[in-house]
Short mmCIF file of C-alpha atoms in Angstrom, two decimals:
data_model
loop_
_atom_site.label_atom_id
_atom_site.label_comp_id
_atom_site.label_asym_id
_atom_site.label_seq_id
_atom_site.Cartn_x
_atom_site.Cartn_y
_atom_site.Cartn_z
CA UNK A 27 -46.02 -19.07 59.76
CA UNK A 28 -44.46 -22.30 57.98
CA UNK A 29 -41.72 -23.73 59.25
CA UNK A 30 -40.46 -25.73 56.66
CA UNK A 31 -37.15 -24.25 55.05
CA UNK A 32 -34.08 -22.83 57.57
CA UNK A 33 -34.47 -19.37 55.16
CA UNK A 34 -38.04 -18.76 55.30
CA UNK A 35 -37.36 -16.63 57.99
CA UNK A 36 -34.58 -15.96 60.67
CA UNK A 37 -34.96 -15.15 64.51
CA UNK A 38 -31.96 -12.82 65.45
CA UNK A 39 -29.56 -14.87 67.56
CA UNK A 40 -25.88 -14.10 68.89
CA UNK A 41 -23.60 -17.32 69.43
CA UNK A 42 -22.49 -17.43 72.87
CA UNK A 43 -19.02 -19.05 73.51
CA UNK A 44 -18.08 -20.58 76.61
CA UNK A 45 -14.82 -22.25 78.05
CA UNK A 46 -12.58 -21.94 75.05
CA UNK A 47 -9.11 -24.21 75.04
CA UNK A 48 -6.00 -22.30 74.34
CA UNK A 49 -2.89 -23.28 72.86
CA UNK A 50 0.47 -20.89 73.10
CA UNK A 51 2.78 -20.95 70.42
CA UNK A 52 5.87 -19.68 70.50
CA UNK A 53 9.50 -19.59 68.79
CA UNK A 54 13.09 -19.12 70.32
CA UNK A 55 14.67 -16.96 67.93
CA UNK A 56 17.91 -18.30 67.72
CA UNK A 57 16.22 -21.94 67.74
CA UNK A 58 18.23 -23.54 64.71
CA UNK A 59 21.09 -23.18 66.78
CA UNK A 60 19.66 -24.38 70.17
CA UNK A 61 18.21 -27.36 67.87
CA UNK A 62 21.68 -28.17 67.02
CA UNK A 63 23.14 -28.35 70.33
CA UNK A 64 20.05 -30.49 71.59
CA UNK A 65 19.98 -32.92 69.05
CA UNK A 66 23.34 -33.66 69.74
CA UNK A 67 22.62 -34.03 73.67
CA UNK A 68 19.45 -36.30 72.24
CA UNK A 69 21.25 -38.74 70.00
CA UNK A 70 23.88 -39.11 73.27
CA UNK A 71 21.07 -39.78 75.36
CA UNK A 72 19.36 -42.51 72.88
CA UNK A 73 23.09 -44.44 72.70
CA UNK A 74 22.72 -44.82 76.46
CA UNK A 75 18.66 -44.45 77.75
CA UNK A 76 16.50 -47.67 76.99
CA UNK A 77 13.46 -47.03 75.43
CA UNK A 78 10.93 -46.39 78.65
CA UNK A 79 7.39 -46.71 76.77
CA UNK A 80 5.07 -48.76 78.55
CA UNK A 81 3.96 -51.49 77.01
CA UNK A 82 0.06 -50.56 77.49
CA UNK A 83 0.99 -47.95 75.53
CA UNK A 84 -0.77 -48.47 72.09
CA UNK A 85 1.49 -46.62 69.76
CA UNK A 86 5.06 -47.01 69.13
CA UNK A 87 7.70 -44.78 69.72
CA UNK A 88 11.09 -44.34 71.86
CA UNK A 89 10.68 -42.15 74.79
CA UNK A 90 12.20 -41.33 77.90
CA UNK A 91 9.12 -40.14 79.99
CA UNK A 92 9.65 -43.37 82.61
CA UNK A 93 13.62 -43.00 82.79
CA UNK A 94 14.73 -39.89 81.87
CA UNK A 95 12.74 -37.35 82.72
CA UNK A 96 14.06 -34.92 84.53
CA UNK A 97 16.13 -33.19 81.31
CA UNK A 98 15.64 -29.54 82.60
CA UNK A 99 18.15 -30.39 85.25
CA UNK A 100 21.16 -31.23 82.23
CA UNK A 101 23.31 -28.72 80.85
CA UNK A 102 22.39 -29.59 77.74
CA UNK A 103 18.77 -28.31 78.21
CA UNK A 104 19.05 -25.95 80.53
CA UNK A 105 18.75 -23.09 77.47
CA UNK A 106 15.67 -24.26 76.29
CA UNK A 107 13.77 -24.86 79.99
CA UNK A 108 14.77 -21.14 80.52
CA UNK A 109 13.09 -20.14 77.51
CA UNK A 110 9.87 -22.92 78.65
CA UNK A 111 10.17 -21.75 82.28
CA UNK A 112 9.63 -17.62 80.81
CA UNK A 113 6.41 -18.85 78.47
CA UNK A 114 4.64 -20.71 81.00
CA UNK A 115 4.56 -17.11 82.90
CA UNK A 116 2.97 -15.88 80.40
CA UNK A 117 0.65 -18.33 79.47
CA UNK A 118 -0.89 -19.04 83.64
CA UNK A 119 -0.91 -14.93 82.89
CA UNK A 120 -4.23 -15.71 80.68
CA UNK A 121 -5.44 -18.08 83.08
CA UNK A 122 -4.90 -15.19 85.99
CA UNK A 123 -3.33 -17.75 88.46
CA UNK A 124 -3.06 -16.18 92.10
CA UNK A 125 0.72 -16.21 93.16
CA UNK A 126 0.04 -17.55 96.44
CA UNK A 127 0.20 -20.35 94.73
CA UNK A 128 3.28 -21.21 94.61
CA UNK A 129 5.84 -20.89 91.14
CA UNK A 130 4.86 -23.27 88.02
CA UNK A 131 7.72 -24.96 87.54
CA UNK A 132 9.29 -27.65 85.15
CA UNK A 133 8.23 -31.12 86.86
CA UNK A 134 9.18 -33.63 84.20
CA UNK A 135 11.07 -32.91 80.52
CA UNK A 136 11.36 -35.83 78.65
CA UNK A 137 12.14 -36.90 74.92
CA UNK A 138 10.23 -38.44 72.11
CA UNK A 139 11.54 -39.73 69.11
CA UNK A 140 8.69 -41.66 66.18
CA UNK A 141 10.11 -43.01 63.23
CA UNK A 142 8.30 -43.99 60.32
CA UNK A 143 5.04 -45.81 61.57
CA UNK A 144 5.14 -44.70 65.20
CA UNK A 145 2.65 -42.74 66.81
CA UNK A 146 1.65 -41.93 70.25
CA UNK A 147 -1.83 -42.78 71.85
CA UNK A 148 -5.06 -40.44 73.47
CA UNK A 149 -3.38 -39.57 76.55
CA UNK A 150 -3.72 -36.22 79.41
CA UNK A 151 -1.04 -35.33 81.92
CA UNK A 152 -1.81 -36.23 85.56
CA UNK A 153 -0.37 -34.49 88.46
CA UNK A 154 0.34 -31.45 86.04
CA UNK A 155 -0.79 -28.27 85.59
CA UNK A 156 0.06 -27.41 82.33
CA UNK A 157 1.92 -29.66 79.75
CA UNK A 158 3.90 -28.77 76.05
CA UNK A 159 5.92 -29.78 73.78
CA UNK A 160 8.92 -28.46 71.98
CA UNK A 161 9.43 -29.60 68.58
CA UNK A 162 13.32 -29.56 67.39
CA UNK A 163 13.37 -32.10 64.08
CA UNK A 164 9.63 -32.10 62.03
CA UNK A 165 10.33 -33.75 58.60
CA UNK A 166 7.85 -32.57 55.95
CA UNK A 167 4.54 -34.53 56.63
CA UNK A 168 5.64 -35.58 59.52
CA UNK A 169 3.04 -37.14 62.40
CA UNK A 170 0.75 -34.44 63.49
CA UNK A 171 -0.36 -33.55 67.27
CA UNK A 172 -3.86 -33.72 67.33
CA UNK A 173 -6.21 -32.81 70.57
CA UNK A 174 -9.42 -34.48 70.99
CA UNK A 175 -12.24 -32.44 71.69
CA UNK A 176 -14.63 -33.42 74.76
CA UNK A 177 -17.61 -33.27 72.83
CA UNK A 178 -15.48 -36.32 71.17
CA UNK A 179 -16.35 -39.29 74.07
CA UNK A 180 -19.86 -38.04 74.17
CA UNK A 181 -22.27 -41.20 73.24
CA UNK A 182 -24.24 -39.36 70.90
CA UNK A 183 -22.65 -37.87 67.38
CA UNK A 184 -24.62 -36.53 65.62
CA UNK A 185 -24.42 -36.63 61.58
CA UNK A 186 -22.26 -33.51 60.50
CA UNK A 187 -23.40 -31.72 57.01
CA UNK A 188 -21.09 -29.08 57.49
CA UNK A 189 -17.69 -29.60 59.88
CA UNK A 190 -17.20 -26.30 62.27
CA UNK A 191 -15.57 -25.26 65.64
CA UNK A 192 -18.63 -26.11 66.93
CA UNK A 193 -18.96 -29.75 65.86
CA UNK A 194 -15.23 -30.43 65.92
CA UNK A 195 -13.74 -33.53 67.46
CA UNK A 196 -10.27 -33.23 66.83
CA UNK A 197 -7.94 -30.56 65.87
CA UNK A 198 -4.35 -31.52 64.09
CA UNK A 199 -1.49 -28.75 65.01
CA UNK A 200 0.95 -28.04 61.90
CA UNK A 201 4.06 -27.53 64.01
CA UNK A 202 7.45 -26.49 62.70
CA UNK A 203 10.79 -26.90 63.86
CA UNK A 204 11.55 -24.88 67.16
CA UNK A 205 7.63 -24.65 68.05
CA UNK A 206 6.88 -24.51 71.58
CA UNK A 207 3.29 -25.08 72.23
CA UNK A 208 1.68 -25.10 75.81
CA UNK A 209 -1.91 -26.41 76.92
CA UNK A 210 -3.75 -27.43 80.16
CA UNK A 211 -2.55 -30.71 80.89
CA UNK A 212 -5.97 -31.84 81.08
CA UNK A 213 -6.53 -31.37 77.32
CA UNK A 214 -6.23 -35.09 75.80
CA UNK A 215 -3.90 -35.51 72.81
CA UNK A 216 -2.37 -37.76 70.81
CA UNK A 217 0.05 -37.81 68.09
CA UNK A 218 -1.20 -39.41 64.78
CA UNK A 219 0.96 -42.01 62.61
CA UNK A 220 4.21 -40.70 61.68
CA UNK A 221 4.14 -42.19 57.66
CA UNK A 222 7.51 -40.47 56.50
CA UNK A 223 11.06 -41.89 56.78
CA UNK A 224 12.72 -39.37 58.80
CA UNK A 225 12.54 -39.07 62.33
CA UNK A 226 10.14 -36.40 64.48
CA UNK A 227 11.58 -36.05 67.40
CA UNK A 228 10.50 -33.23 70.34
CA UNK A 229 10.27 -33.13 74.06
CA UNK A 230 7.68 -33.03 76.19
CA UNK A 231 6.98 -31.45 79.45
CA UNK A 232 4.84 -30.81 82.27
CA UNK A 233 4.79 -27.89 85.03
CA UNK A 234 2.98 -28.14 88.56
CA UNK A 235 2.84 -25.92 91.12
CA UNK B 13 17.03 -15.76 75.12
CA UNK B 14 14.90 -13.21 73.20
CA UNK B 15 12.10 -14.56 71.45
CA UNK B 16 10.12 -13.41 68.55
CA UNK B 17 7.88 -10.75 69.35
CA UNK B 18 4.92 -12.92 67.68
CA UNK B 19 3.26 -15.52 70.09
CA UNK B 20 -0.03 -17.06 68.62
CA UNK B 21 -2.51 -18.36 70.11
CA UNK B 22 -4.81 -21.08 69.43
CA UNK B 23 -8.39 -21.57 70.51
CA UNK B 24 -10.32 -24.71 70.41
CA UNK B 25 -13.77 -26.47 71.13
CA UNK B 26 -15.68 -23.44 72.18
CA UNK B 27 -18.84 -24.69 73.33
CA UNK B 28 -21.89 -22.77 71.58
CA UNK B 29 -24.87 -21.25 72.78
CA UNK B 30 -27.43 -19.68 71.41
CA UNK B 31 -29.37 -16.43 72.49
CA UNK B 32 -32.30 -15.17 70.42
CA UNK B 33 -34.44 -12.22 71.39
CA UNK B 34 -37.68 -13.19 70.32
CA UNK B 35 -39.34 -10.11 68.76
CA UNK B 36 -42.37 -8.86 70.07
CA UNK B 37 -42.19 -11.64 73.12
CA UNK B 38 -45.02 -9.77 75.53
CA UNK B 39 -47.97 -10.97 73.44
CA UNK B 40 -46.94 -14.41 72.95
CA UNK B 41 -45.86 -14.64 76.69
CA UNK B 42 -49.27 -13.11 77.72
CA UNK B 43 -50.81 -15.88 75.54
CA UNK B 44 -48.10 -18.46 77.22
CA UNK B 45 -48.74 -17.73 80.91
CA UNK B 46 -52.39 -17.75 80.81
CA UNK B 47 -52.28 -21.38 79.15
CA UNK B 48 -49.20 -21.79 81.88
CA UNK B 49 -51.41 -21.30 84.69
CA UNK B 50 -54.36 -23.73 83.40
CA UNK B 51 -51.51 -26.58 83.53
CA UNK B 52 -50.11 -25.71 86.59
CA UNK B 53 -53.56 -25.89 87.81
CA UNK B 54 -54.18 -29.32 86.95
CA UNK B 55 -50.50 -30.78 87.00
CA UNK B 56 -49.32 -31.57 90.41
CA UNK B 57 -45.22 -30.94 90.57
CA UNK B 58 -43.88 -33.26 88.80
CA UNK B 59 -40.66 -33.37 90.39
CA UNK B 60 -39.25 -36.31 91.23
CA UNK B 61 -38.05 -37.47 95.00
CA UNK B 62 -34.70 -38.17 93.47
CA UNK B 63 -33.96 -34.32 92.76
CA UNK B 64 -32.23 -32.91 95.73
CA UNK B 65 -33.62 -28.84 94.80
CA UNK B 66 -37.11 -27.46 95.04
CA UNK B 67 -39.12 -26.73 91.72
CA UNK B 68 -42.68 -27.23 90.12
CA UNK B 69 -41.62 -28.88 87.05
CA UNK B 70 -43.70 -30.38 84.56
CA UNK B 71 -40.80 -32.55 83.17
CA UNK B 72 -41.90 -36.28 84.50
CA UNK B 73 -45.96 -35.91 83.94
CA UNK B 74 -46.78 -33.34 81.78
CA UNK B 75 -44.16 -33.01 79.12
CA UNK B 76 -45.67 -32.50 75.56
CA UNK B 77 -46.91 -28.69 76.15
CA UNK B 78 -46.20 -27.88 72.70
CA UNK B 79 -48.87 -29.99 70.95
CA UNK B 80 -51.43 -28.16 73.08
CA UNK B 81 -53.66 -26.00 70.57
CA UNK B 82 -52.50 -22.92 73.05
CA UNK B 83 -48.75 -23.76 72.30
CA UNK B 84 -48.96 -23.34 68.84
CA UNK B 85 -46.99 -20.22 67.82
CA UNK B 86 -44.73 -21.37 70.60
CA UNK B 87 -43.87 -25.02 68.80
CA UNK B 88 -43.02 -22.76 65.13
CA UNK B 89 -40.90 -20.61 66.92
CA UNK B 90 -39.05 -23.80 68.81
CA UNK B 91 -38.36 -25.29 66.03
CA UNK B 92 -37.42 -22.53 64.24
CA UNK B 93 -34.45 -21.90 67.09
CA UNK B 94 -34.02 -25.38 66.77
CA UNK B 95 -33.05 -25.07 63.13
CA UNK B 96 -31.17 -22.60 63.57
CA UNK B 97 -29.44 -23.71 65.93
CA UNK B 98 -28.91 -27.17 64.36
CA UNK B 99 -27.50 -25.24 61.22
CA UNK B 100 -25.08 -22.95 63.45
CA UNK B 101 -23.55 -26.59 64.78
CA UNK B 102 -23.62 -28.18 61.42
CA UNK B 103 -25.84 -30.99 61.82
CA UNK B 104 -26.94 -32.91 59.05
CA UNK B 105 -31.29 -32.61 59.29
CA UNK B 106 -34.04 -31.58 58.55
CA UNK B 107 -37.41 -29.98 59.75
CA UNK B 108 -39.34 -33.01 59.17
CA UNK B 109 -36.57 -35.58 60.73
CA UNK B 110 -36.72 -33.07 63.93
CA UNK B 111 -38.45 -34.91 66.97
CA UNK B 112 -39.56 -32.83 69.91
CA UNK B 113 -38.95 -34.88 72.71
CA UNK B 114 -40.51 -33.09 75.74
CA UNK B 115 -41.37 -29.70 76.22
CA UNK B 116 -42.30 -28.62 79.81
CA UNK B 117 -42.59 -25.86 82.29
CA UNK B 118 -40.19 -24.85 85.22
CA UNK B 119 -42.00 -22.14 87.89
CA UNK B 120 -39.35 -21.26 90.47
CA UNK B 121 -40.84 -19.12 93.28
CA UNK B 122 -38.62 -17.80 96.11
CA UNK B 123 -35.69 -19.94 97.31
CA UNK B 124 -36.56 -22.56 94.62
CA UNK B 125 -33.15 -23.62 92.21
CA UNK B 126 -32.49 -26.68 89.46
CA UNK B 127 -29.57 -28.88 90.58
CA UNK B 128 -26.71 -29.47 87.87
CA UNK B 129 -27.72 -31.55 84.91
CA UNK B 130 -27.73 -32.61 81.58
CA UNK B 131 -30.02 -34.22 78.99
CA UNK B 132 -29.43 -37.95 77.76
CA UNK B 133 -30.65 -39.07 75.09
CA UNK B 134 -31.08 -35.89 73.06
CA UNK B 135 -28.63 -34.09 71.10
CA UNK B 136 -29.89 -30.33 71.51
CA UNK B 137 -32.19 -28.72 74.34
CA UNK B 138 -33.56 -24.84 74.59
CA UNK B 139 -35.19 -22.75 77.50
CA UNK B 140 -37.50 -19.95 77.07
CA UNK B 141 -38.19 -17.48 79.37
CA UNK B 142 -41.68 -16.16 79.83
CA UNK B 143 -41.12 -14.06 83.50
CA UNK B 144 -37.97 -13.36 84.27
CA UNK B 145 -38.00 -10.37 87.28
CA UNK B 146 -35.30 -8.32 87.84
CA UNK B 147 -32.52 -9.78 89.81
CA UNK B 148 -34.49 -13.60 89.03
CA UNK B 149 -31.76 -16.57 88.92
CA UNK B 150 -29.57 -16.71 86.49
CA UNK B 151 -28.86 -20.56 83.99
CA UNK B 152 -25.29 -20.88 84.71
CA UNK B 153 -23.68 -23.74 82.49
CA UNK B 154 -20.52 -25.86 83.33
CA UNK B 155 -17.74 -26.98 81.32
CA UNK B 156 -17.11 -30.56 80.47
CA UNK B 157 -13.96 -29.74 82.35
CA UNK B 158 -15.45 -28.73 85.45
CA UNK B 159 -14.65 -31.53 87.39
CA UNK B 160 -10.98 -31.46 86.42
CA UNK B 161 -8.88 -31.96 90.41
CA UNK B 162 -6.09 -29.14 90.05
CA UNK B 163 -7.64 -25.80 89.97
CA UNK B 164 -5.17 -23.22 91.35
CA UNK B 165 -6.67 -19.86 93.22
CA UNK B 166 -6.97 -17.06 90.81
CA UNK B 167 -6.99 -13.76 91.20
CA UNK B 168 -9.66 -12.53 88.84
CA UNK B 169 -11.93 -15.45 87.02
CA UNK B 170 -12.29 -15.21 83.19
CA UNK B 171 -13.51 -17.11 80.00
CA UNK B 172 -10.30 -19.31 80.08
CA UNK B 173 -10.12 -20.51 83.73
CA UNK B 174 -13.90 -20.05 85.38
CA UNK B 175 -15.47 -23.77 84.68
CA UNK B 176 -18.56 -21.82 85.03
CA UNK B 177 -20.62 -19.73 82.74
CA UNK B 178 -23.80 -17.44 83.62
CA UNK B 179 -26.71 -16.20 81.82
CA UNK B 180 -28.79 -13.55 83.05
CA UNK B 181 -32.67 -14.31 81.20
CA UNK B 182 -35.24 -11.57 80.53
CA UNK B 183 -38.15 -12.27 79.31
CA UNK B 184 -38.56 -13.26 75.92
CA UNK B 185 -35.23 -14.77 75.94
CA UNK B 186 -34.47 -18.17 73.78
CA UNK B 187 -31.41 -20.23 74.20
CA UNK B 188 -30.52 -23.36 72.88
CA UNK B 189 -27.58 -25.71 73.42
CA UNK B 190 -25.61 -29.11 73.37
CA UNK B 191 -28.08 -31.75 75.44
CA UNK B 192 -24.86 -32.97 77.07
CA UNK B 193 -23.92 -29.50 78.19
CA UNK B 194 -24.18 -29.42 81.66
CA UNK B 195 -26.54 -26.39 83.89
CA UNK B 196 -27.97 -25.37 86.67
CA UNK B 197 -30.23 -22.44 88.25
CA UNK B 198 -29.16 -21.16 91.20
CA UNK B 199 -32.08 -20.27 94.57
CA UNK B 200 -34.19 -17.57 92.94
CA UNK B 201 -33.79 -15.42 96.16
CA UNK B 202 -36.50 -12.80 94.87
CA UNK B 203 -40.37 -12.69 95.11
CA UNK B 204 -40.91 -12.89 92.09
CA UNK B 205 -41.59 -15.84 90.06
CA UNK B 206 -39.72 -16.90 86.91
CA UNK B 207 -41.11 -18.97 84.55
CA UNK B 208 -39.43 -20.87 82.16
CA UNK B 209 -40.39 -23.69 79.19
CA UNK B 210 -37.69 -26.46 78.78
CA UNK B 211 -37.62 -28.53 75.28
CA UNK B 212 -35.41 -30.86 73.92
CA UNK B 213 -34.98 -32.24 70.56
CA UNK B 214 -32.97 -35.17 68.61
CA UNK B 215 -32.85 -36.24 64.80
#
C-alpha cells in the first residue's frame, strides 16, 4: 500500500457538521412602500441627530447607535419593528428557546447611513441576544455585510488550494432593498467599503431577553 | 403586515469532521493492541501533573508510535485520512510536505476522562479507536462559541443552539478534525477499557 497520490485509493468517510451559523432572511411584502415612509422619517432624523460614531470606530459612517437608538418606540417605525418583533419569533423558534425566559424583545434600533468610501468595522453585539439589520436603500454595488468566520482569528491559516465552507473566513451577504436578516449577536461582522456614489443606508437592531 | 411566504435561510462556517469506517478494522486492531500493550508495558503514564483528569497517555514521553515497525499499516492508513481529510478542507499540500507530529496512545479504564482541549501548533489532528465497549465514553467537541455569556434555557437542544457535539466511537472508527477544535472525553463509567491512538499533523 503506497500512499503517495490522494486517488490511489479512498477510505469511505462521511463529513460530520457541527454548530452551523444561521442567517434569516426575510421580506415585508409591501416593503417599497414602508421604505418610502421610513426614508422620509430617516432624512428628518439626519437634519436633527448628530452623527454618534465613536471615534475608535475605524470606519466611517453616520449612525445613530449612541443617540438615537431607541427608533422602535417612533411612529415612524413602529410598522417595521412589528414586522422585526414577528421574525425574531420565528427565528429563537430554530434555536428552541424555553419561554420561561422571558419575551425577545427590540432593545436598541438604530440607523446607518455610508456614503461613498464609508464602511463599518469587525464588530459583535454585547448585551444582545440576537442582532439584524434591515436594509431600505442598497444602490447597485453597494458595501456588502460580510461575517467573519471564527476559524478567521485562529493563529494558524493554512494555505487554501481550493476555497470551501470548510476553509471559509468570511462570507459577503448580497442584500436587496427591504431585506431583513437576523443572526446571533455573537456572530462578528462588518460592513466592507461602500465604493459607489449613492448612499446605503439600513437600520440595525438588537433583541435581549 | 403579511410577508412573503419565502424566508431563506443561510448557513455558515460549519465546522467539519471526519468519520471513516476503516474496513476490515479487527485484524489491524488485533495487530494494534498487542504492540499497544508492549508500550504500555514499558511507558509509565505520561500524563502530566498539570492535567486535572485521570488517563494513561502516551502524549508527553512516548509520542512517535507510528514509526514503530508494528505501526506500519497504521501510519499508511493515517495519512491516508489525513489526505483526505486535508483535501475535504481544501488545503494546499501534499503527501510528502505532511509532518506527523506525534502519534500516541490514550487507555481510559473505569472513571478515567480527557479534560477539554485543543492542539497548538498543528493544523489537523485524528483519533482512532481500537476498543471501544459498548456504552464506552463518548469524544464530545465544543464550538468556538462555547464560551459565549448569554445562553437562554431551551427546551429541546439541537445542532443550532447545543455548543456541544458528541461522538459515540466503535471500534475501528477514524476521525479527523481542525487542531484548534476544541474536545473532551467524558468518565468512561464502564469496565471496560477503551483504547484510543491520538495523531496530529501540520504542513
Amino acid at each position: 500500500m503506497r500512499v503517495s497520490d490522494r486517488t490511489m485509493y479512498e477510505l469511505p468517510s462521511t463529513i460530520l457538521e457541527y454548530f452551523p451559523q444561521i442567517i434569516q432572511i426575510s421580506k415585508p411584502s409591501n416593503f417599497k412602500k414602508l421604505n418610502s415612509t421610513l426614508l422620509a422619517a430617516i432624512d428628518e432624523i439626519c437634519r436633527t441627530t448628530p452623527n454618534s460614531k465613536p471615534r475608535h470606530w475605524a470606519g466611517n459612517l453616520y449612525t445613530t447607535a449612541r443617540n438615537r437608538n431607541q427608533l422602535m418606540d417612533e411612529p415612524n417605525f413602529r410598522e417595521l419593528a412589528d414586522f422585526i418583533t414577528e421574525e425574531i419569533k420565528i427565528f429563537a423558534s430554530k434555536f428552541c428557546i424555553d419561554k420561561s425566559n422571558g419575551v425577545i424583545s427590540i432593545n436598541n434600533m438604530w440607523i446607518n447611513i455610508l456614503k461613498n468610501k464609508d464602511s463599518m468595522d469587525q464588530h459583535c453585539h454585547p448585551n444582545s441576544l440576537f442582532c439584524g439589520v434591515y436594509f431600505v436603500k442598497i444602490p447597485h454595488n453597494a458595501g456588502l455585510l460580510a461575517f467573519d468566520s471564527p476559524s478567521s482569528e485562529q493563529m494558524i491559516n493554512p494555505p487554501i488550494k481550493v476555497n470551501n465552507q470548510y476553509n471559509m473566513r468570511q462570507a459577503g451577504f448580497k442584500m436587496s432593498e427591504g431585506d431583513l436578516i437576523i443572526f446571533n449577536s455573537y456572530l462578528k461582522h462588518r460592513v466592507l467599503l461602500h465604493d459607489v456614489d449613492e448612499e446605503r443606508i439600513s437600520i440595525g437592531f438588537t433583541c435581549a431577553l | 403586515m403579511s410577508i412573503v411566504p419565502a424566508r431563506d435561510y443561510q448557513k455558515l462556517f460549519p465546522v467539519p469532521v471526519m468519520l471513516i469506517k476503516v474496513p476490515n478494522a479487527a485484524s489491524l486492531n488485533e495487530k494494534l493492541v498487542a504492540e499497544i500493550q508492549q508500550v504500555s508495558m514499558t511507558t509509565p503514564n505520561g500524563k502530566p501533573d498539570s492535567w486535572a483528569c485521570d488517563v494513561y497517555t502516551t502524549l508527553t514521553n512516548n509520542n512517535r508510535l507510528h514509526e514503530r515497525p508494528g505501526f506500519h499499516d497504521f501510519d499508511l492508513l493515517m495519512r491516508q485520512g489525513f489526505m483526505q481529510f486535508g483535501h475535504a478542507m481544501g488545503y494546499d499540500f501534499t503527501i510528502e510536505s505532511l509532518e506527523i507530529t506525534q502519534c500516541w496512545v490514550n487507555i481510559y479504564n473505569f472513571g478515567m476522562s480527557q479534560e477539554i482541549h485543543h492542539h497548538p501548533n498543528n493544523i489537523m489532528t485524528g483519533v482512532y479507536y481500537l476498543q471501544a465497549p459498548a456504552n464506552c465514553s463518548e469524544i464530545l467537541f465544543h464550538s468556538h462559541f462555547a464560551d459565549v455569556m448569554i445562553r437562554p434555557a431551551v427546551y429541546e437542544d439541537n445542532a443550532l443552539n447545543n455548543p456541544i457535539a458528541s461522538l459515540h466511537p466503535k471500534p475501528g472508527d477514524l476521525i479527523f478534525f481542525d487542531s484548534s477544535l476544541r474536545h473532551s472525553v467524558p468518565a468512561n463509567d464502564i469496565e471496560g477499557e477503551r483504547i484510543s491512538l491520538s495523531f496530529n499533523a501540520r504542513f
